[in-house]
Amino acid sequence: MRVFDAAQLSNAEFGEILLCLRSGGVVGFPTDTAYGLAANPFDPGAVEEIFRIKGRPEDKPILLLVDSMAMAHSLTHIAPAAAAVCGRFWPGPLTVVLPARSHVPHAITAGSGSVGLRLPEAPFAQRLMGALQGPVTATSANLAGRPTAVTAEEVREQLDGRLEILIDGGTLPERGGSTVFDMTAEPPRVLREGPVPRAALEAVLLGRLA
């Protein structure tokens, strides 16, 4: 496993990371909540590799990161209520589950017809999506059933020998992951409460939560 320092990343190293992803590889990288596994969500082989790396069943959906509302619109149908929630909490630690457009791969949605999206407050992730001009996967960089990783060393301890490249972004502030909010349900419901509390979501939606 090659480890690159996010704070001192050279153009050549960044080019190597992009080549890896464009060739169907998977890269460990820092987000604003935990270390994740970046891959091209539209490359079936790359998505398969994520499941292999994590030892995770293929019947679970995979979170995607986006770098803008425009990119989110390209993947999902965003109703006014969802636009209000995203406008309030993005960029930040909120994953919103929304109806997936028909071209979003089955392996990403796990056949659910929905996709979890997040716009992170994470410079490296933003730079990566800008260069790739598309979303990246961001499922947590850990073995299935193990705790999420908040340091590159924790990723290495779990996934050494399984990953080609790891980006060291230092120690991340929290281990809990993002809040996950399902807006395909009516009324919407919190699937996992994290840094964005239920009360804050209720305030935006005037209390309309399950």
mmCIF file of C-alpha atoms in Angstrom:
data_model
loop_
_atom_site.group_PDB
_atom_site.id
_atom_site.type_symbol
_atom_site.label_atom_id
_atom_site.label_comp_id
_atom_site.label_asym_id
_atom_site.label_seq_id
_atom_site.Cartn_x
_atom_site.Cartn_y
_atom_site.Cartn_z
ATOM 1 C CA MET A 1 0.000 0.000 0.000
ATOM 2 C CA ARG A 2 1.347 3.415 -0.984
ATOM 3 C CA VAL A 3 0.555 6.206 1.492
ATOM 4 C CA PHE A 4 0.407 9.841 0.356
ATOM 5 C CA ASP A 5 0.164 12.860 2.667
ATOM 6 C CA ALA A 6 -2.903 14.933 1.754
ATOM 7 C CA ALA A 7 -1.222 18.127 3.027
ATOM 8 C CA GLN A 8 1.872 17.662 0.852
ATOM 9 C CA LEU A 9 0.431 15.951 -2.209
ATOM 10 C CA SER A 10 2.435 16.609 -5.360
ATOM 11 C CA ASN A 11 0.819 16.961 -8.772
ATOM 12 C CA ALA A 12 2.485 13.709 -9.817
ATOM 13 C CA GLU A 13 1.020 11.869 -6.815
ATOM 14 C CA PHE A 14 -2.425 13.328 -7.471
ATOM 15 C CA GLY A 15 -2.121 12.181 -11.085
ATOM 16 C CA GLU A 16 -1.288 8.682 -9.841
ATOM 17 C CA ILE A 17 -4.413 8.688 -7.660
ATOM 18 C CA LEU A 18 -6.584 9.758 -10.602
ATOM 19 C CA LEU A 19 -5.041 7.079 -12.826
ATOM 20 C CA CYS A 20 -5.785 4.448 -10.187
ATOM 21 C CA LEU A 21 -9.440 5.485 -9.969
ATOM 22 C CA ARG A 22 -9.865 5.791 -13.732
ATOM 23 C CA SER A 23 -8.414 2.293 -14.096
ATOM 24 C CA GLY A 24 -10.989 0.746 -11.777
ATOM 25 C CA GLY A 25 -8.974 0.958 -8.572
ATOM 26 C CA VAL A 26 -10.038 1.849 -5.037
ATOM 27 C CA VAL A 27 -8.346 4.522 -2.908
ATOM 28 C CA GLY A 28 -8.579 5.076 0.845
ATOM 29 C CA PHE A 29 -9.121 8.772 1.603
ATOM 30 C CA PRO A 30 -10.176 11.198 4.359
ATOM 31 C CA THR A 31 -13.611 12.784 4.436
ATOM 32 C CA ASP A 32 -14.990 15.092 7.121
ATOM 33 C CA THR A 33 -16.449 12.194 9.144
ATOM 34 C CA ALA A 34 -14.317 9.069 8.623
ATOM 35 C CA TYR A 35 -11.874 7.554 6.163
ATOM 36 C CA GLY A 36 -13.669 6.209 3.109
ATOM 37 C CA LEU A 37 -13.076 4.086 0.032
ATOM 38 C CA ALA A 38 -13.175 6.086 -3.199
ATOM 39 C CA ALA A 39 -14.013 4.410 -6.493
ATOM 40 C CA ASN A 40 -15.852 5.210 -9.694
ATOM 41 C CA PRO A 41 -19.482 4.251 -8.923
ATOM 42 C CA PHE A 42 -20.167 3.632 -12.617
ATOM 43 C CA ASP A 43 -17.390 1.029 -12.942
ATOM 44 C CA PRO A 44 -18.860 -2.379 -11.961
ATOM 45 C CA GLY A 45 -15.423 -3.871 -11.364
ATOM 46 C CA ALA A 46 -14.445 -1.043 -9.021
ATOM 47 C CA VAL A 47 -17.647 -1.420 -7.002
ATOM 48 C CA GLU A 48 -17.080 -5.193 -6.787
ATOM 49 C CA GLU A 49 -13.592 -4.464 -5.497
ATOM 50 C CA ILE A 50 -15.047 -2.364 -2.653
ATOM 51 C CA PHE A 51 -17.127 -5.322 -1.477
ATOM 52 C CA ARG A 52 -14.069 -7.575 -1.702
ATOM 53 C CA ILE A 53 -11.877 -5.161 0.249
ATOM 54 C CA LYS A 54 -14.434 -4.740 3.038
ATOM 55 C CA GLY A 55 -15.640 -8.336 3.100
ATOM 56 C CA ARG A 56 -19.120 -6.873 2.897
ATOM 57 C CA PRO A 57 -22.332 -8.425 1.492
ATOM 58 C CA GLU A 58 -23.370 -7.018 -1.884
ATOM 59 C CA ASP A 59 -26.936 -6.433 -0.707
ATOM 60 C CA LYS A 60 -26.011 -3.192 1.072
ATOM 61 C CA PRO A 61 -26.135 0.179 -0.747
ATOM 62 C CA ILE A 62 -23.070 2.387 -1.136
ATOM 63 C CA LEU A 63 -22.958 6.075 -0.215
ATOM 64 C CA LEU A 64 -21.852 8.555 -2.882
ATOM 65 C CA LEU A 65 -20.164 11.913 -2.414
ATOM 66 C CA VAL A 66 -21.013 14.860 -4.670
ATOM 67 C CA ASP A 67 -19.323 18.234 -4.990
ATOM 68 C CA SER A 68 -22.377 20.353 -5.789
ATOM 69 C CA MET A 69 -26.162 20.395 -5.958
ATOM 70 C CA ALA A 70 -25.825 20.140 -9.732
ATOM 71 C CA MET A 71 -23.989 16.828 -9.358
ATOM 72 C CA ALA A 72 -26.641 15.647 -6.883
ATOM 73 C CA HIS A 73 -29.374 16.526 -9.412
ATOM 74 C CA SER A 74 -27.614 14.338 -11.986
ATOM 75 C CA LEU A 75 -28.051 11.307 -9.690
ATOM 76 C CA THR A 76 -31.418 11.865 -8.041
ATOM 77 C CA HIS A 77 -34.747 13.662 -8.104
ATOM 78 C CA ILE A 78 -34.629 16.433 -5.497
ATOM 79 C CA ALA A 79 -38.020 17.645 -4.272
ATOM 80 C CA PRO A 80 -38.340 21.096 -2.619
ATOM 81 C CA ALA A 81 -38.210 19.643 0.932
ATOM 82 C CA ALA A 82 -35.011 17.762 0.122
ATOM 83 C CA ALA A 83 -33.538 20.880 -1.491
ATOM 84 C CA ALA A 84 -34.252 22.798 1.724
ATOM 85 C CA VAL A 85 -32.523 20.153 3.863
ATOM 86 C CA CYS A 86 -29.489 19.939 1.570
ATOM 87 C CA GLY A 87 -29.300 23.723 1.343
ATOM 88 C CA ARG A 88 -29.199 23.975 5.143
ATOM 89 C CA PHE A 89 -26.729 21.198 5.983
ATOM 90 C CA TRP A 90 -24.465 20.794 2.923
ATOM 91 C CA PRO A 91 -21.525 20.800 2.871
ATOM 92 C CA GLY A 92 -21.447 18.785 6.060
ATOM 93 C CA PRO A 93 -22.005 15.462 7.819
ATOM 94 C CA LEU A 94 -25.506 14.687 6.503
ATOM 95 C CA THR A 95 -26.246 11.813 4.109
ATOM 96 C CA VAL A 96 -29.628 12.222 2.417
ATOM 97 C CA VAL A 97 -31.306 9.148 0.927
ATOM 98 C CA LEU A 98 -33.209 10.125 -2.212
ATOM 99 C CA PRO A 99 -34.811 8.425 -5.254
ATOM 100 C CA ALA A 100 -32.062 7.333 -7.656
ATOM 101 C CA ARG A 101 -32.180 8.175 -11.334
ATOM 102 C CA SER A 102 -32.390 5.156 -13.631
ATOM 103 C CA HIS A 103 -28.712 5.253 -14.655
ATOM 104 C CA VAL A 104 -27.412 4.872 -11.072
ATOM 105 C CA PRO A 105 -26.057 1.290 -10.945
ATOM 106 C CA HIS A 106 -27.922 -1.471 -9.150
ATOM 107 C CA ALA A 107 -24.768 -2.277 -7.170
ATOM 108 C CA ILE A 108 -24.831 1.246 -5.684
ATOM 109 C CA THR A 109 -28.523 1.199 -4.727
ATOM 110 C CA ALA A 110 -28.591 -2.529 -3.824
ATOM 111 C CA GLY A 111 -31.821 -2.653 -5.813
ATOM 112 C CA SER A 112 -33.569 -0.226 -3.452
ATOM 113 C CA GLY A 113 -34.232 2.420 -6.097
ATOM 114 C CA SER A 114 -32.667 5.015 -3.789
ATOM 115 C CA VAL A 115 -29.207 6.455 -3.268
ATOM 116 C CA GLY A 116 -27.498 8.081 -0.291
ATOM 117 C CA LEU A 117 -25.718 11.329 -1.169
ATOM 118 C CA ARG A 118 -23.512 13.680 0.798
ATOM 119 C CA LEU A 119 -21.631 16.864 -0.027
ATOM 120 C CA PRO A 120 -18.610 16.786 2.307
ATOM 121 C CA GLU A 121 -16.654 19.635 3.830
ATOM 122 C CA ALA A 122 -13.410 17.891 2.897
ATOM 123 C CA PRO A 123 -10.846 19.607 0.616
ATOM 124 C CA PHE A 124 -9.250 16.439 -0.765
ATOM 125 C CA ALA A 125 -12.602 14.848 -1.599
ATOM 126 C CA GLN A 126 -13.739 18.064 -3.301
ATOM 127 C CA ARG A 127 -10.528 18.216 -5.329
ATOM 128 C CA LEU A 128 -10.925 14.579 -6.338
ATOM 129 C CA MET A 129 -14.491 14.984 -7.586
ATOM 130 C CA GLY A 130 -13.588 18.182 -9.400
ATOM 131 C CA ALA A 131 -10.805 16.414 -11.278
ATOM 132 C CA LEU A 132 -12.927 13.342 -12.055
ATOM 133 C CA GLN A 133 -15.985 15.479 -12.893
ATOM 134 C CA GLY A 134 -18.217 12.987 -11.154
ATOM 135 C CA PRO A 135 -19.205 11.459 -7.827
ATOM 136 C CA VAL A 136 -17.107 8.979 -5.880
ATOM 137 C CA THR A 137 -18.055 6.225 -3.485
ATOM 138 C CA ALA A 138 -17.409 6.871 0.183
ATOM 139 C CA THR A 139 -18.297 3.723 2.070
ATOM 140 C CA SER A 140 -16.203 3.567 5.235
ATOM 141 C CA ALA A 141 -12.610 2.299 4.943
ATOM 142 C CA ASN A 142 -12.879 -0.591 7.357
ATOM 143 C CA LEU A 143 -13.600 -4.300 7.354
ATOM 144 C CA ALA A 144 -17.284 -5.181 7.670
ATOM 145 C CA GLY A 145 -18.251 -5.216 11.327
ATOM 146 C CA ARG A 146 -15.175 -3.290 12.492
ATOM 147 C CA PRO A 147 -15.163 0.329 13.765
ATOM 148 C CA THR A 148 -14.850 3.172 11.275
ATOM 149 C CA ALA A 149 -11.333 4.558 10.889
ATOM 150 C CA VAL A 150 -10.433 8.119 11.868
ATOM 151 C CA THR A 151 -6.681 7.834 11.167
ATOM 152 C CA ALA A 152 -4.715 6.507 8.228
ATOM 153 C CA GLU A 153 -2.997 4.090 10.621
ATOM 154 C CA GLU A 154 -6.353 2.542 11.521
ATOM 155 C CA VAL A 155 -7.124 2.069 7.833
ATOM 156 C CA ARG A 156 -3.731 0.501 7.315
ATOM 157 C CA GLU A 157 -4.187 -1.846 10.272
ATOM 158 C CA GLN A 158 -7.438 -3.183 8.784
ATOM 159 C CA LEU A 159 -6.859 -2.993 5.032
ATOM 160 C CA ASP A 160 -3.105 -3.300 4.423
ATOM 161 C CA GLY A 161 -2.602 -5.603 1.461
ATOM 162 C CA ARG A 162 -6.114 -4.909 0.167
ATOM 163 C CA LEU A 163 -5.670 -1.267 -0.915
ATOM 164 C CA GLU A 164 -3.255 0.101 -3.513
ATOM 165 C CA ILE A 165 -3.255 3.737 -2.316
ATOM 166 C CA LEU A 166 -4.151 5.469 0.960
ATOM 167 C CA ILE A 167 -4.325 9.240 1.480
ATOM 168 C CA ASP A 168 -3.281 10.323 4.970
ATOM 169 C CA GLY A 169 -5.395 13.284 6.061
ATOM 170 C CA GLY A 170 -4.409 13.135 9.723
ATOM 171 C CA THR A 171 -6.759 12.377 12.598
ATOM 172 C CA LEU A 172 -10.397 13.131 11.836
ATOM 173 C CA PRO A 173 -12.557 14.810 14.496
ATOM 174 C CA GLU A 174 -15.307 12.206 15.011
ATOM 175 C CA ARG A 175 -15.783 8.444 14.692
ATOM 176 C CA GLY A 176 -19.558 8.288 14.450
ATOM 177 C CA GLY A 177 -20.089 8.896 10.737
ATOM 178 C CA SER A 178 -22.682 11.168 9.199
ATOM 179 C CA THR A 179 -26.342 11.473 10.080
ATOM 180 C CA VAL A 180 -28.357 9.404 7.565
ATOM 181 C CA PHE A 181 -31.761 10.860 6.668
ATOM 182 C CA ASP A 182 -34.202 8.927 4.467
ATOM 183 C CA MET A 183 -36.275 11.332 2.385
ATOM 184 C CA THR A 184 -37.805 8.607 0.223
ATOM 185 C CA ALA A 185 -40.092 7.799 3.172
ATOM 186 C CA GLU A 186 -43.186 9.822 4.027
ATOM 187 C CA PRO A 187 -42.775 11.302 6.509
ATOM 188 C CA PRO A 188 -38.950 11.337 6.302
ATOM 189 C CA ARG A 189 -37.036 9.404 8.963
ATOM 190 C CA VAL A 190 -33.614 9.435 10.571
ATOM 191 C CA LEU A 191 -31.865 6.112 9.903
ATOM 192 C CA ARG A 192 -28.763 7.027 11.903
ATOM 193 C CA GLU A 193 -28.358 10.062 14.116
ATOM 194 C CA GLY A 194 -24.922 11.656 14.004
ATOM 195 C CA PRO A 195 -23.461 15.170 13.991
ATOM 196 C CA VAL A 196 -26.656 16.665 12.505
ATOM 197 C CA PRO A 197 -29.278 16.080 15.234
ATOM 198 C CA ARG A 198 -32.874 15.080 14.621
ATOM 199 C CA ALA A 199 -34.063 18.355 16.163
ATOM 200 C CA ALA A 200 -32.199 20.378 13.529
ATOM 201 C CA LEU A 201 -33.855 18.381 10.734
ATOM 202 C CA GLU A 202 -37.253 18.820 12.371
ATOM 203 C CA ALA A 203 -36.676 22.580 12.463
ATOM 204 C CA VAL A 204 -36.132 22.709 8.687
ATOM 205 C CA LEU A 205 -39.126 20.467 7.928
ATOM 206 C CA LEU A 206 -41.379 22.058 10.587
ATOM 207 C CA GLY A 207 -41.530 18.841 12.598
ATOM 208 C CA ARG A 208 -42.552 16.564 9.715
ATOM 209 C CA LEU A 209 -40.484 13.506 10.654
ATOM 210 C CA ALA A 210 -41.433 9.906 11.444
#
